[in-house]
PDB file of C-alpha atoms in Angstrom:
ATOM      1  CA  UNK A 166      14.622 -14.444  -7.254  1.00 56.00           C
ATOM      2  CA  UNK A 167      16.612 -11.014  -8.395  1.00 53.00           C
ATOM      3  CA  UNK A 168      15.858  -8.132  -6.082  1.00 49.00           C
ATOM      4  CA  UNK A 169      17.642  -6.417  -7.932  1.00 50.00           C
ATOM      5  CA  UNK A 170      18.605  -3.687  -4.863  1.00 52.00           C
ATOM      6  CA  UNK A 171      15.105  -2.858  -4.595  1.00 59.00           C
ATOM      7  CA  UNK A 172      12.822  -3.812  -1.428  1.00 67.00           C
ATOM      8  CA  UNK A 173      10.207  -6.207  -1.763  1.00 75.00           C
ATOM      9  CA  UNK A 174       6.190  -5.311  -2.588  1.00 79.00           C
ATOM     10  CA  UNK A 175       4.193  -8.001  -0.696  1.00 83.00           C
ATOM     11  CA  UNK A 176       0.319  -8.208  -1.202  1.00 85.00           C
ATOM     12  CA  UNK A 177      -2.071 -10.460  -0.848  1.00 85.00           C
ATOM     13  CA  UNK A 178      -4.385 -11.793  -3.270  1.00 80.00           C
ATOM     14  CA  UNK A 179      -7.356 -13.799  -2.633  1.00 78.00           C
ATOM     15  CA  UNK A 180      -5.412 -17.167  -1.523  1.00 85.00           C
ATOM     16  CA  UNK A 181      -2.429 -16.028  -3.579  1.00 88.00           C
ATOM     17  CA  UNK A 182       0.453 -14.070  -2.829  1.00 89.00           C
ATOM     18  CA  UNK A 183       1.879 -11.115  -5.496  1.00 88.00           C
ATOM     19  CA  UNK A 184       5.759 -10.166  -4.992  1.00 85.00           C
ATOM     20  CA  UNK A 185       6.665  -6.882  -7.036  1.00 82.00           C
ATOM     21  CA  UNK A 186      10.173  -6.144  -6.875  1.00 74.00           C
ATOM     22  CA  UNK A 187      10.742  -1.808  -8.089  1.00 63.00           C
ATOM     23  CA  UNK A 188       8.362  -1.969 -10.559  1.00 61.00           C
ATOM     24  CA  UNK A 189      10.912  -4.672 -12.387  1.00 66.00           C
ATOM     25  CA  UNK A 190       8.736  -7.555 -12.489  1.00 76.00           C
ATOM     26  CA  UNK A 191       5.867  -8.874 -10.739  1.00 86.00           C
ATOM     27  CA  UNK A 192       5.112 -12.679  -9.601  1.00 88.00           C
ATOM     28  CA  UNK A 193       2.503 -14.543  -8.159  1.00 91.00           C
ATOM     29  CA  UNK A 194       3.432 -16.807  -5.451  1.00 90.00           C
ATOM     30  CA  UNK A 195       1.940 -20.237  -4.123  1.00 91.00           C
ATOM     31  CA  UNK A 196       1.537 -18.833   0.303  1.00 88.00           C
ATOM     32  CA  UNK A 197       2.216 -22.251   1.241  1.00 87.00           C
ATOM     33  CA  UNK A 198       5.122 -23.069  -0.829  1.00 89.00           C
ATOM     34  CA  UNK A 199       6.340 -20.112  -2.304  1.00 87.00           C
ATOM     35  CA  UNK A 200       5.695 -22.116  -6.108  1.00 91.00           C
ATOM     36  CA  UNK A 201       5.407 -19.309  -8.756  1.00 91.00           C
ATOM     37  CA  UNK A 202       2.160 -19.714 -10.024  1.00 92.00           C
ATOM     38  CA  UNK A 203       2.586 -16.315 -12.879  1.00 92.00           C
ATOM     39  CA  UNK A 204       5.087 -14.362 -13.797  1.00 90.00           C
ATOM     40  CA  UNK A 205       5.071 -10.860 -15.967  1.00 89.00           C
ATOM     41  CA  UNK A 206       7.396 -11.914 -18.042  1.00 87.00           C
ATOM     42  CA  UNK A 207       5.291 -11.747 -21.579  1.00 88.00           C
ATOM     43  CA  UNK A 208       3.688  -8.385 -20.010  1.00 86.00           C
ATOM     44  CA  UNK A 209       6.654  -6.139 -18.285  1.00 79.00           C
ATOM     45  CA  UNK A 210       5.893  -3.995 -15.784  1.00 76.00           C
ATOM     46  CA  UNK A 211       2.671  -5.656 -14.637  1.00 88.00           C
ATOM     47  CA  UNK A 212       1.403  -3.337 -12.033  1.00 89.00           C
ATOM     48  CA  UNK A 213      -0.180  -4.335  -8.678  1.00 89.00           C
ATOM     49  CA  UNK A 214      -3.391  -2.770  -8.534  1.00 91.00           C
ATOM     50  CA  UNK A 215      -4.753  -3.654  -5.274  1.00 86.00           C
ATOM     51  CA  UNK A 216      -6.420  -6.988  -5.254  1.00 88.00           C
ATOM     52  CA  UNK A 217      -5.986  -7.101  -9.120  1.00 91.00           C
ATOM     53  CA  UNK A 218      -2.928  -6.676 -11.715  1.00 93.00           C
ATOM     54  CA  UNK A 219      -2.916  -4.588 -14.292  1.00 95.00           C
ATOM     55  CA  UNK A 220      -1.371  -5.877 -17.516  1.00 95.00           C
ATOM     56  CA  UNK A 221      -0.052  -3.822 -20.840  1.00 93.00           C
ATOM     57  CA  UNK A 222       0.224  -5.191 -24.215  1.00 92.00           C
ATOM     58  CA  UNK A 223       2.455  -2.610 -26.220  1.00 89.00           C
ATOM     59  CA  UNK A 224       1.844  -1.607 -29.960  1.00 84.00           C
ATOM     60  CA  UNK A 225       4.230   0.702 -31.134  1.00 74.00           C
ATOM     61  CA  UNK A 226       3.393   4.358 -31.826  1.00 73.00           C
ATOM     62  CA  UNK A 227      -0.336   3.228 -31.741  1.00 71.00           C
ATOM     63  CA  UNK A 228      -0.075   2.828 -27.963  1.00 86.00           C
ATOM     64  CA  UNK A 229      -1.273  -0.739 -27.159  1.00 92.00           C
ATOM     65  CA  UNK A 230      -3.728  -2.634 -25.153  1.00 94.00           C
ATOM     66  CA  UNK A 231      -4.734  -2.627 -20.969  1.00 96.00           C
ATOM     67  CA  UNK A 232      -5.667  -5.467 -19.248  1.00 96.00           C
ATOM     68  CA  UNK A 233      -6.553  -7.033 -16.091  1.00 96.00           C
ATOM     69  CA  UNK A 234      -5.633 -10.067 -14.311  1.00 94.00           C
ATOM     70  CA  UNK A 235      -7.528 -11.959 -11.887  1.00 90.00           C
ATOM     71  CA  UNK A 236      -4.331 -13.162  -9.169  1.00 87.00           C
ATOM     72  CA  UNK A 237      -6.758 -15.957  -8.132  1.00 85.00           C
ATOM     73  CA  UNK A 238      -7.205 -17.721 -11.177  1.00 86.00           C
ATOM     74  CA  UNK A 239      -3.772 -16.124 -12.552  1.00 86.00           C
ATOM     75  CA  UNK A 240      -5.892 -15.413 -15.821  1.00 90.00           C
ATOM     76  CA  UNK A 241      -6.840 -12.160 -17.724  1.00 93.00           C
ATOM     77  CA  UNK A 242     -10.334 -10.729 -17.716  1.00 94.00           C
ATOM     78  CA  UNK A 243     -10.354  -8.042 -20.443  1.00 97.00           C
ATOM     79  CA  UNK A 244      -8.303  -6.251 -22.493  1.00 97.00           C
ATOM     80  CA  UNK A 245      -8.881  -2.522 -24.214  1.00 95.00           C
ATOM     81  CA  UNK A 246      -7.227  -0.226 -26.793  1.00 93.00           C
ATOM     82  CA  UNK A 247      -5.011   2.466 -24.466  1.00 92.00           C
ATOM     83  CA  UNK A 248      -3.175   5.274 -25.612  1.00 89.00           C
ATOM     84  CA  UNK A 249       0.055   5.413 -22.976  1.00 90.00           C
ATOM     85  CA  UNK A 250       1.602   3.018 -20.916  1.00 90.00           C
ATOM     86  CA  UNK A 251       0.580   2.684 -17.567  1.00 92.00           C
ATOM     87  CA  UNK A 252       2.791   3.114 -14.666  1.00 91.00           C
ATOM     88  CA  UNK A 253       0.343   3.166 -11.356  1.00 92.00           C
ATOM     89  CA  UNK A 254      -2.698   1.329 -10.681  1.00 94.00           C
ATOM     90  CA  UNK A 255      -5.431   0.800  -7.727  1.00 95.00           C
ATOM     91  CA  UNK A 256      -8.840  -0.867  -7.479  1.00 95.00           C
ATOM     92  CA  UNK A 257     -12.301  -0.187  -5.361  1.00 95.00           C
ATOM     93  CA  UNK A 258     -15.092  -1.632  -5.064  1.00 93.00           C
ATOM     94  CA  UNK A 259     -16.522  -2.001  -8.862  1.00 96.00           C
ATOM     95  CA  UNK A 260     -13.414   0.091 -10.462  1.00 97.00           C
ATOM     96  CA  UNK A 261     -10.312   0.434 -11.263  1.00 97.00           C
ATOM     97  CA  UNK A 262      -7.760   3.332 -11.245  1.00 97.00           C
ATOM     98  CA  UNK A 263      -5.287   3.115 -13.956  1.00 96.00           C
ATOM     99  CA  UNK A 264      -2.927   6.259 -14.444  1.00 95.00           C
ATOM    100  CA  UNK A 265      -0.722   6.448 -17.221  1.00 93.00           C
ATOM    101  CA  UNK A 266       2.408   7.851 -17.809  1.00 90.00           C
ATOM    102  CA  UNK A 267       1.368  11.003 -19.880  1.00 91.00           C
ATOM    103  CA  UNK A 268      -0.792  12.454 -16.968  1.00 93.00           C
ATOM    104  CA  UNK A 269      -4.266  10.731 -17.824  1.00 94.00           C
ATOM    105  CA  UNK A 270      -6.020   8.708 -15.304  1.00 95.00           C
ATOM    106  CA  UNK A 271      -9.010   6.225 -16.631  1.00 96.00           C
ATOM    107  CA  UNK A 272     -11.459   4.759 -14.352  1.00 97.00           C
ATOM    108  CA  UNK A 273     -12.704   1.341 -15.745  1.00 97.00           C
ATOM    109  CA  UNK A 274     -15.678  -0.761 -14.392  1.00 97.00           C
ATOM    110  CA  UNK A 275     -13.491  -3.292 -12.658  1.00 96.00           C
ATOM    111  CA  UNK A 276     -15.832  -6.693 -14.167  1.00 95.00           C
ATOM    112  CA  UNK A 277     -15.746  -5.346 -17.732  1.00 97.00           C
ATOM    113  CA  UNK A 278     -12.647  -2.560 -18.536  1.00 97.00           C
ATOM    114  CA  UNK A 279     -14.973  -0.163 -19.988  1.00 97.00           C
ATOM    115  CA  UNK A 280     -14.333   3.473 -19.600  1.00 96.00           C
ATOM    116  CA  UNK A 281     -15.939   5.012 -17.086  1.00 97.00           C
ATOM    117  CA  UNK A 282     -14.066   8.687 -16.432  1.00 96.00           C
ATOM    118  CA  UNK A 283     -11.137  10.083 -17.915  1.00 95.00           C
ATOM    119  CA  UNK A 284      -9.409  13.064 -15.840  1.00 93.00           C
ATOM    120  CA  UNK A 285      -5.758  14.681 -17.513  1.00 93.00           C
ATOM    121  CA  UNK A 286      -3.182  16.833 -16.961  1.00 93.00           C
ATOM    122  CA  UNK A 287      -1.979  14.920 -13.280  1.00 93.00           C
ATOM    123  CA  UNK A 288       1.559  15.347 -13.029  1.00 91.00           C
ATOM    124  CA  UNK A 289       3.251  12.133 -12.541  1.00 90.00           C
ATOM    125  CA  UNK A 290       7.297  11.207 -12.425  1.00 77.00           C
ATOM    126  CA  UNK A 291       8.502   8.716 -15.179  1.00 64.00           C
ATOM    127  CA  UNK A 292       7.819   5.201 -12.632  1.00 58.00           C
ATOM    128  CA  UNK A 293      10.945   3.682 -13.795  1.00 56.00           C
ATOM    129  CA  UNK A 294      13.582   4.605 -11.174  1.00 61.00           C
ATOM    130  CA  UNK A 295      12.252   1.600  -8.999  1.00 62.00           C
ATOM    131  CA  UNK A 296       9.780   4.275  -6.397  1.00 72.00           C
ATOM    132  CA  UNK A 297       6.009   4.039  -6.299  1.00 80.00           C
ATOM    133  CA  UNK A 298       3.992   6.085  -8.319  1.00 89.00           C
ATOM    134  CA  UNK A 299       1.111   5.746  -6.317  1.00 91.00           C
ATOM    135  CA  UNK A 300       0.013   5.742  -2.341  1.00 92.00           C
ATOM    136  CA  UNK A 301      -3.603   4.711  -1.648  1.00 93.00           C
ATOM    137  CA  UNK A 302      -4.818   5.838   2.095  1.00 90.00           C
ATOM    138  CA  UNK A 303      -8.296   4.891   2.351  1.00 89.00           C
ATOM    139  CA  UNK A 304     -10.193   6.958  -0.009  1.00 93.00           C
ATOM    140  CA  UNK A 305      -7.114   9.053  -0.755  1.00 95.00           C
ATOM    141  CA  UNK A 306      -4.634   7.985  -3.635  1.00 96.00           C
ATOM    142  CA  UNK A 307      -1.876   9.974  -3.873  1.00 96.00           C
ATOM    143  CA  UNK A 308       0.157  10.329  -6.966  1.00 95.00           C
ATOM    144  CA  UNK A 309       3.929  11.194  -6.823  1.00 93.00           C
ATOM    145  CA  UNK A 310       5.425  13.405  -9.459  1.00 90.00           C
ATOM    146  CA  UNK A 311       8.820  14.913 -10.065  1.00 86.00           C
ATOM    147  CA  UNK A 312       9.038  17.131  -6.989  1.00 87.00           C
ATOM    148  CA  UNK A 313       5.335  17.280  -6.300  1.00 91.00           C
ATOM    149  CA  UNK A 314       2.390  15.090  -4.836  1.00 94.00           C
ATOM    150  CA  UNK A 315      -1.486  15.054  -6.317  1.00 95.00           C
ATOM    151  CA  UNK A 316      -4.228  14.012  -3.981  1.00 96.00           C
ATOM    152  CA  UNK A 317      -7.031  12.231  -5.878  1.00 96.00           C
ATOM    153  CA  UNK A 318     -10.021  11.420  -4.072  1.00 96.00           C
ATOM    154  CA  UNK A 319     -11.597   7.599  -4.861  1.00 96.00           C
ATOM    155  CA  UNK A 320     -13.145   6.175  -7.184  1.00 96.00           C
ATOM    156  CA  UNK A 321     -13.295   9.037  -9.688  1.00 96.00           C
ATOM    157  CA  UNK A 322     -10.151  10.344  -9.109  1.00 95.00           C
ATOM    158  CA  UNK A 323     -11.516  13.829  -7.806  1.00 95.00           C
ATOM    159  CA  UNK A 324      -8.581  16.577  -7.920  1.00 94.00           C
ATOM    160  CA  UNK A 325      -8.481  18.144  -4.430  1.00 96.00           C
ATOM    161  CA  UNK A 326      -4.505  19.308  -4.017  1.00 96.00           C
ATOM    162  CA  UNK A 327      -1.260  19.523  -5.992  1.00 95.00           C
ATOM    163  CA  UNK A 328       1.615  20.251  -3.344  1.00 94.00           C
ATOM    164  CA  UNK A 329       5.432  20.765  -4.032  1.00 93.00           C
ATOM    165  CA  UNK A 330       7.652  18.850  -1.909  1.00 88.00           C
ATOM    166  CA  UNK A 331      10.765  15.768  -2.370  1.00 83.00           C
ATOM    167  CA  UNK A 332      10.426  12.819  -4.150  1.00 85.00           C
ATOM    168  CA  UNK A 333       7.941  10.631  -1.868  1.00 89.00           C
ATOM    169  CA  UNK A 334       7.391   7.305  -1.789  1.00 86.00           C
ATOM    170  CA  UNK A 335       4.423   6.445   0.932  1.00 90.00           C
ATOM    171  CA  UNK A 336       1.353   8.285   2.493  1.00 93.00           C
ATOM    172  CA  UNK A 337      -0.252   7.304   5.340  1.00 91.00           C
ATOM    173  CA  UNK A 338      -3.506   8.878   7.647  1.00 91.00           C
ATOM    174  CA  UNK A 339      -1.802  10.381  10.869  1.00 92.00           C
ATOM    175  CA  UNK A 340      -4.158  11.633  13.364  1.00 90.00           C
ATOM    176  CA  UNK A 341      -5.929  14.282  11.406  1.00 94.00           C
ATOM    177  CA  UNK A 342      -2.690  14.948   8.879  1.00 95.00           C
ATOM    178  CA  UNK A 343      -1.006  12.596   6.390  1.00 95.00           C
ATOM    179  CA  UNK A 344       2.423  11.929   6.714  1.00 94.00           C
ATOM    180  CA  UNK A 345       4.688  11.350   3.914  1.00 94.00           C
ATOM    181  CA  UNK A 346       7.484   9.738   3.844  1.00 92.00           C
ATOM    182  CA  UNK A 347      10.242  10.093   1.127  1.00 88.00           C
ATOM    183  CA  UNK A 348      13.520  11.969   0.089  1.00 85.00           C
ATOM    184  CA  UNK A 349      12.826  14.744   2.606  1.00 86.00           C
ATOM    185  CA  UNK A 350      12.060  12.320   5.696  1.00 93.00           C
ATOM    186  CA  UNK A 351       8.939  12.384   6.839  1.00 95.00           C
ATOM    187  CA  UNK A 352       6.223  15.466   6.239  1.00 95.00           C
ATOM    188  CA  UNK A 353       2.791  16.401   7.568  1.00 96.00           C
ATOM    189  CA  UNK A 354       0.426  17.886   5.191  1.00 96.00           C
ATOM    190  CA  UNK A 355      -2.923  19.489   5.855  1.00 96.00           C
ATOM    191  CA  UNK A 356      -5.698  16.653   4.429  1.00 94.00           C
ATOM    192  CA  UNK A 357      -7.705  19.499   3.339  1.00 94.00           C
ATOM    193  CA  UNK A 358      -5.179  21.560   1.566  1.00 96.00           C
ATOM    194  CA  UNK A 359      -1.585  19.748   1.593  1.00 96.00           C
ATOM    195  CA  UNK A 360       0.028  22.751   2.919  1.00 96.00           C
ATOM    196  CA  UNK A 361       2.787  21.968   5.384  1.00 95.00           C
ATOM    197  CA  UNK A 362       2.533  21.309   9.279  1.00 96.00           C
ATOM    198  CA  UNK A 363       5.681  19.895   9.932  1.00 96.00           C
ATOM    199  CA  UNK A 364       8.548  18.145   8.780  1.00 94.00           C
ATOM    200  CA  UNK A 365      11.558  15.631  10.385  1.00 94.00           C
ATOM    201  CA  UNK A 366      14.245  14.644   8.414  1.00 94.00           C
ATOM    202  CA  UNK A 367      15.386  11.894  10.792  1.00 93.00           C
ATOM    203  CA  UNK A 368      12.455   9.842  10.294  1.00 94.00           C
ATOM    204  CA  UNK A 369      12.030   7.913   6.884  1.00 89.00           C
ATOM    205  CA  UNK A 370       9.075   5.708   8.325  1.00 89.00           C
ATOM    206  CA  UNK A 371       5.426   5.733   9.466  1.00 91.00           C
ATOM    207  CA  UNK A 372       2.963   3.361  11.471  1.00 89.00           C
ATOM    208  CA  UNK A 373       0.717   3.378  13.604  1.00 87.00           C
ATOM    209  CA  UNK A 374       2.577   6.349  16.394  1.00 92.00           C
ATOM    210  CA  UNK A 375       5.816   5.028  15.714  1.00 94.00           C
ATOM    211  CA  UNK A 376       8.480   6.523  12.894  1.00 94.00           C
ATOM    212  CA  UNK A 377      11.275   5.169  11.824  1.00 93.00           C
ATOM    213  CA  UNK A 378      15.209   6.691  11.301  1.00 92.00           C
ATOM    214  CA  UNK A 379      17.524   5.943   8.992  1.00 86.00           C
ATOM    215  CA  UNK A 380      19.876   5.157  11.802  1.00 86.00           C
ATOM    216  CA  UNK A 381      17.708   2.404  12.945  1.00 88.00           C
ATOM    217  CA  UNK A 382      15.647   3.774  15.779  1.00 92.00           C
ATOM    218  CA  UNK A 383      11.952   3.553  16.434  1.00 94.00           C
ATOM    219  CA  UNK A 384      10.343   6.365  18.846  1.00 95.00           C
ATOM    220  CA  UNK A 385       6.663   7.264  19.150  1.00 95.00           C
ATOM    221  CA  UNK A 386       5.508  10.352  17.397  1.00 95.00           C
ATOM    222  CA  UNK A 387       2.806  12.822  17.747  1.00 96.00           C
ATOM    223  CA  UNK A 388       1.642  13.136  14.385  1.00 94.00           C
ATOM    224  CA  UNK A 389      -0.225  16.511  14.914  1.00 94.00           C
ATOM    225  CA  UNK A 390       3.228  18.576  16.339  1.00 95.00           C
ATOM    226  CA  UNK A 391       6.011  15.632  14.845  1.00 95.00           C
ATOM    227  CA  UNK A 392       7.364  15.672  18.692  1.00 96.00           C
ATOM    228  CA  UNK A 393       8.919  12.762  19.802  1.00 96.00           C
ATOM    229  CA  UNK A 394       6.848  11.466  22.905  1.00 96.00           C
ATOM    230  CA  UNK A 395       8.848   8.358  24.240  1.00 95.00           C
ATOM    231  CA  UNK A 396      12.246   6.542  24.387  1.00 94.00           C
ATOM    232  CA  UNK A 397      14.001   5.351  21.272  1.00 92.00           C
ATOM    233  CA  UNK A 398      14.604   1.978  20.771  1.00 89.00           C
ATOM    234  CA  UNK A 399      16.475  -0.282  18.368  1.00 88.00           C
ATOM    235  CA  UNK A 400      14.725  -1.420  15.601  1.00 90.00           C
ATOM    236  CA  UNK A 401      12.675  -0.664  11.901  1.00 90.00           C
ATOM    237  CA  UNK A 402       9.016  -0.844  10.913  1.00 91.00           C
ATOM    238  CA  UNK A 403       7.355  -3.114   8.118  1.00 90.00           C
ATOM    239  CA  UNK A 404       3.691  -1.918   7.741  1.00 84.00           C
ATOM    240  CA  UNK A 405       2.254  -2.858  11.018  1.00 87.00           C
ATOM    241  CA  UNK A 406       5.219  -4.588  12.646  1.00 91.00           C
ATOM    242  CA  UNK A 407       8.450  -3.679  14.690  1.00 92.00           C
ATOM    243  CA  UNK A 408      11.491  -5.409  14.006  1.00 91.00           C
ATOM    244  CA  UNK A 409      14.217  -5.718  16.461  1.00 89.00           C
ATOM    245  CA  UNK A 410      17.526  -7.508  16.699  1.00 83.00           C
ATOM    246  CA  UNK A 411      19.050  -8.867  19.916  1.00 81.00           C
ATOM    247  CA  UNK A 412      22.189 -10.165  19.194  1.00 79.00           C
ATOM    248  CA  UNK A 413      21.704 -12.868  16.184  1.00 78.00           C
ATOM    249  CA  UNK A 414      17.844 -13.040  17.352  1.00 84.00           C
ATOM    250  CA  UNK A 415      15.598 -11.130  15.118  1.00 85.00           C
ATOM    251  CA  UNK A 416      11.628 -10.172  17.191  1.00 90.00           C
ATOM    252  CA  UNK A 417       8.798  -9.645  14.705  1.00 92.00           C
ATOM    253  CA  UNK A 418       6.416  -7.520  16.965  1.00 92.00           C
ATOM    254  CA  UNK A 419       2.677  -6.376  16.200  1.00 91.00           C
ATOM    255  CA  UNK A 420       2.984  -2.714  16.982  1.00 89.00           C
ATOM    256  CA  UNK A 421      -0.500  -2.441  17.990  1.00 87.00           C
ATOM    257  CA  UNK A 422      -0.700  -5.246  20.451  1.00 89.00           C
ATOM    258  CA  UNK A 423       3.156  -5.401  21.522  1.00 88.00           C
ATOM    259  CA  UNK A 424       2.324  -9.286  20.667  1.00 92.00           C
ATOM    260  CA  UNK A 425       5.739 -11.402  19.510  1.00 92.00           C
ATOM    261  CA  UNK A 426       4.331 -12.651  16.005  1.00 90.00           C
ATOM    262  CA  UNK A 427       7.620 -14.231  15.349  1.00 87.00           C
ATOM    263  CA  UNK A 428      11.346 -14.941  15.338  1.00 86.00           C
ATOM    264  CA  UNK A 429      14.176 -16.098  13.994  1.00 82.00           C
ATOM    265  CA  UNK A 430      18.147 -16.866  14.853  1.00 78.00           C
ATOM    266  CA  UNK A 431      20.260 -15.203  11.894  1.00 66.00           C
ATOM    267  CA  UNK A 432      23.412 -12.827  11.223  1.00 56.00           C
ATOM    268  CA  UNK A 433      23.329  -9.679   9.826  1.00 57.00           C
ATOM    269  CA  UNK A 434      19.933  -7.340   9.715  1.00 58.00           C
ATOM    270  CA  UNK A 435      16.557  -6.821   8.452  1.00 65.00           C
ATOM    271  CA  UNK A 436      16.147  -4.248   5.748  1.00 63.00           C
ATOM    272  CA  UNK A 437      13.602  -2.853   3.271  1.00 72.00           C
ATOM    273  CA  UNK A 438      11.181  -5.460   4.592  1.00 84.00           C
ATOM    274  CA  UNK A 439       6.936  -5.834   3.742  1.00 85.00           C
ATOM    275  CA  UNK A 440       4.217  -6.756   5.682  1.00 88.00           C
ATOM    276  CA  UNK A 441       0.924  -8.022   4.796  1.00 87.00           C
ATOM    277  CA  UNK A 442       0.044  -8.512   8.344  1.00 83.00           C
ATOM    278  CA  UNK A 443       0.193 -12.211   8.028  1.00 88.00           C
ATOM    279  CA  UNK A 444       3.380 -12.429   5.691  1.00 89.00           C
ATOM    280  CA  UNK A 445       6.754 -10.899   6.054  1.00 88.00           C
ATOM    281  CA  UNK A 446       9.162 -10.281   3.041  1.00 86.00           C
ATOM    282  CA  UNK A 447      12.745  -9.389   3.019  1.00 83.00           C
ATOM    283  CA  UNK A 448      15.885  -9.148   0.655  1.00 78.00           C
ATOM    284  CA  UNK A 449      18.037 -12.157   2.344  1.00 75.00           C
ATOM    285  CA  UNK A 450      21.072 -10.927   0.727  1.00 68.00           C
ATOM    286  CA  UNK A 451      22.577 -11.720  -3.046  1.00 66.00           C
ATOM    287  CA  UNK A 452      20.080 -12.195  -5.385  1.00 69.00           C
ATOM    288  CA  UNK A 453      17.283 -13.476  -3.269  1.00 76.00           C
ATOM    289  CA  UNK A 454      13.985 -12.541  -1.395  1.00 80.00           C
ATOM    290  CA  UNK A 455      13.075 -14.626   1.731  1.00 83.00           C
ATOM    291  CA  UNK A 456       9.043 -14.916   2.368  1.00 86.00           C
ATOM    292  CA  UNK A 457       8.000 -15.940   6.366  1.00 86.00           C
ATOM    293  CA  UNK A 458       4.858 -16.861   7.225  1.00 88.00           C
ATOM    294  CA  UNK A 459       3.525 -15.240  10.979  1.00 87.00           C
ATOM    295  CA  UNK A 460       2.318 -17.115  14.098  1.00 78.00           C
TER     296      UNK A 460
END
């Protein structure tokens, strides 16, 4: 499959996997033999929207219509009239979160797609340079706009902060502050305000205590000060996993239980990989994405 440059989005679905590759496309996967069981291509830009996707039908000046699909039976469930295309999407319990690319965010009763809150003026980046729109942490979503990041608090999209920052990409809980990761390396905000605690523009990765360097170093962190608090070592993190090469030997390790979850013998490196926890993707070079399956 085309990556296209772009590192893979792995989720999964009830039994299924979904692969999103930049926003480009989206796919549904087979876990056990990687058959595609859907594809976006009649709806482009299918977004993942946790365990859902959400679908856009476009119709011209008019705007068009918003769906949902159900990734377990790879089938829609409703469709309604929108005004603007989506470009980020998340689901709770009996909702879903569907922002749209002039600023308005809808929250639909996730069985049926009608409306159930409408909230405006968010400001959101143009979702079509191949970063996320959209970071959920918990109860937290986090929208990413040119130069700025909204914190919206789930599932009616509550407006508690608008902070100015670089172009991010991820937020994840740390300790009691949320680190972001993105254009500027990695940030602490304040939860309750976004101000500022710290920054490090080494790190370009978050997990569990560990960040991540663009030069390919791992190192504990103390998220409340950013101070590194143990040895470096080789390596780069995929959600909650440490990968590290040895030679041609490539360790999948679970970062909370220093358990080996997996190996294998290959040349070159891993880069840009995903983790669901139970699946690892990675761009295998060309115009490919290689899917593993952990022990």
């Amino acid at each position: 499959m085309d990556g296209r440059g772009f590192g893979p989005q792995l989720h999964e679905v009830g039994p299924n996997l979904a692969l999103s590759l930049g926003g480009v496309w989206t796919s549904l996967l087979d876990p056990a033999t990687g058959t595609e069981l859907w594809n976006d291509h009649e709806y482009p830009g299918a977004i993942l929207a946790g365990d859902l996707i959400v679908l856009w039908k476009d119709g011209g000046t008019g705007g068009g219509r918003l769906g949902v699909l159900d990734p377990r039976t790879a089938r829609p469930v409703w469709w309604h009239a929108a005004r603007s295309v989506p470009i980020a999407a998340t689901a709770t319990g009996r909702h879903v979160q569907v922002i749209s690319q002039d600023g308005t965010a809808v929250v639909h009763a996730r069985d049926t797609g009608a409306k159930v809150l409408e909230v405006g003026g968010i400001p959101v980046g143009d979702g079509f340079d191949g970063r996320p729109v959209l970071s959920v942490a918990g109860d937290l979503a986090f929208v990413f706009g040119r130069g700025n990041v909204t914190a919206l608090r789930l599932p009616m999209l509550d407006r508690l902060w608008t902070t100015r920052m670089g172009d991010a990409t991820e937020v994840n809980r740390c300790g009691t502050r949320l680190c972001v990761t993105g254009s500027a390396g990695l940030t602490a905000l304040d939860q309750q305000n976004g101000n500022v605690v710290w920054s490090g523009p080494a790190w370009v990765a978050w997990h569990n205590g560990l960040a991540a360097s663009r030069s390919g170093q791992v190192a504990p962190l103390d998220p409340e000060t950013g101070a590194v608090t143990g040895p470096e070592m080789s390596g780069w993190l995929a959600g909650g996993l440490l990968l590290r090469r040895s030679g041609e030997e490539h360790y999948v390790i679970d970062t909370v239980t220093g358990r080996i979850r997996g190996w294998q013998r290959a040349a070159g490196g891993w880069l840009r990989c995903t983790s669901t926890g139970t699946h690892l993707a990675c761009p295998a070079g060309g115009d490919s994405v290689t899917v593993w399956r952990l022990s």
